[in-house]
């Protein structure tokens, strides 16, 4: 699919600020593009632990501390209720690390994705009450579960919500509501993952730093795709360091089963290798297996569960492929008339709908809803494009929905079959008011247009200091126009091609993925515009360009 190139505007402030702080002006422009304030330039690079905010600033955290301490002192039965994804599971494991040392009766409850759906539910609360619990701590869920929390109150259960989802209204009726997005809250940073919030709660409960838990926080930050800015930069950077030296049997087992070296772990491995395996059991069966792997007390046990997750991941791929194939067949005849894809079928497996929605966005670049129905009730997942806020759009469609929740780019819904076509019509009506046809062409967001003369080791080193990359801090991309070929492309291994490019009397090696198949463009043109990221080739102590897109140069 042809992509729209969006080059960020350069600012005159970049040169002035570069002189003021003795920085490369291109690096300063990259910071400006990421909306980093001048006062935060050096903390962005340093990402020191001293830049973390006090956990005491989180709303209700001291109230939660008092209630948890009371429950421990009075030997109450406590249930730890967590979501079935990586963020929910890591939140449970972080809190487990604290509570397992206490002489208290506690149990886990993770809802079954297919049978129960997301978050607190009344049937689960009934079971929890039958087991004698008087306190439930919900992790990565509960923010908008007003009805369920009121039901728990009637049962005599106090609920502490530890979450990061955006509240639809104000205060929940929970005993304590720890959420950096609280409308009445004063916490300086709203983008913590649920595991990040749980980490802060454990710090308050134990009265110490607990840096050994940051490996779990790093997993949650990457896999829940929260913005890698502010505190999250610090938590992720320190968490990656912790992961490489992790003492956890679960991390060792996951790395061995997935074939990666623990000392090489980076953001990519968390998001595309470890994360999908952790999520797999909750998608096709129960997330309890992933939890058991994390809390295993020896390596053989952890590896046994990790091997099980590998099997679940393979099964998830098979189910995903089958659902995606059918969804693409439905989508093919709907593109011209629909800015938003709403695809549904009886029996589609709920565990893969979010992944399928993501694949549809990648292929068609339209907000995509994928809904699986079972006896008239549908559960669906949605993924979106940059300029379409799912939660805002769903707010206008409440009349057609049984339930919904999520974020700007990812959401979940429940809907009755009789309402789905009306819902589809309403969504597209909203989208046609918000989106232009050009918004449905995928964009490559380019940081700067530069010449080869501006490429230097100091620029590459400055970019390396901007790590870790992720949501809201993408890998910088550059555009250079009117580049010529010195040597034509050739395959250098099973996955990569190499091409030598020249401009300004300078020559650099460009590499690109075989899947991108730029060879034909390079073979039949003379002059090109290229979009690329910079990387250091340590073996040859040189700089090379990793090419993301190519066009023939237009005179």
mmCIF file of C-alpha atoms in Angstrom, residues 1 4 339 341 359-368 384-387 438-443:
data_model
loop_
_atom_site.group_PDB
_atom_site.id
_atom_site.type_symbol
_atom_site.label_atom_id
_atom_site.label_comp_id
_atom_site.label_asym_id
_atom_site.label_seq_id
_atom_site.Cartn_x
_atom_site.Cartn_y
_atom_site.Cartn_z
ATOM 1 C CA UNK A 1 0.000 0.000 0.000
ATOM 2 C CA UNK A 4 1.612 9.189 2.814
ATOM 3 C CA UNK A 339 -14.516 4.495 6.642
ATOM 4 C CA UNK A 341 -14.799 -1.684 9.162
ATOM 5 C CA UNK A 359 -3.982 -6.931 11.093
ATOM 6 C CA UNK A 360 -6.943 -5.335 9.304
ATOM 7 C CA UNK A 361 -5.767 -1.843 10.286
ATOM 8 C CA UNK A 362 -2.312 -2.686 8.924
ATOM 9 C CA UNK A 363 -3.749 -3.927 5.626
ATOM 10 C CA UNK A 364 -6.622 -1.506 4.971
ATOM 11 C CA UNK A 365 -5.731 1.434 7.247
ATOM 12 C CA UNK A 366 -9.230 1.889 8.583
ATOM 13 C CA UNK A 367 -10.544 1.704 12.152
ATOM 14 C CA UNK A 368 -11.581 -1.939 12.470
ATOM 15 C CA UNK A 384 -7.828 2.386 15.228
ATOM 16 C CA UNK A 385 -5.755 4.762 13.134
ATOM 17 C CA UNK A 386 -4.067 7.927 14.349
ATOM 18 C CA UNK A 387 -6.896 10.379 13.687
ATOM 19 C CA UNK A 438 -6.498 11.176 2.798
ATOM 20 C CA UNK A 439 -6.607 10.074 6.457
ATOM 21 C CA UNK A 440 -7.263 6.541 5.201
ATOM 22 C CA UNK A 441 -3.864 6.395 3.517
ATOM 23 C CA UNK A 442 -1.264 5.102 6.011
ATOM 24 C CA UNK A 443 1.254 7.721 7.018
#
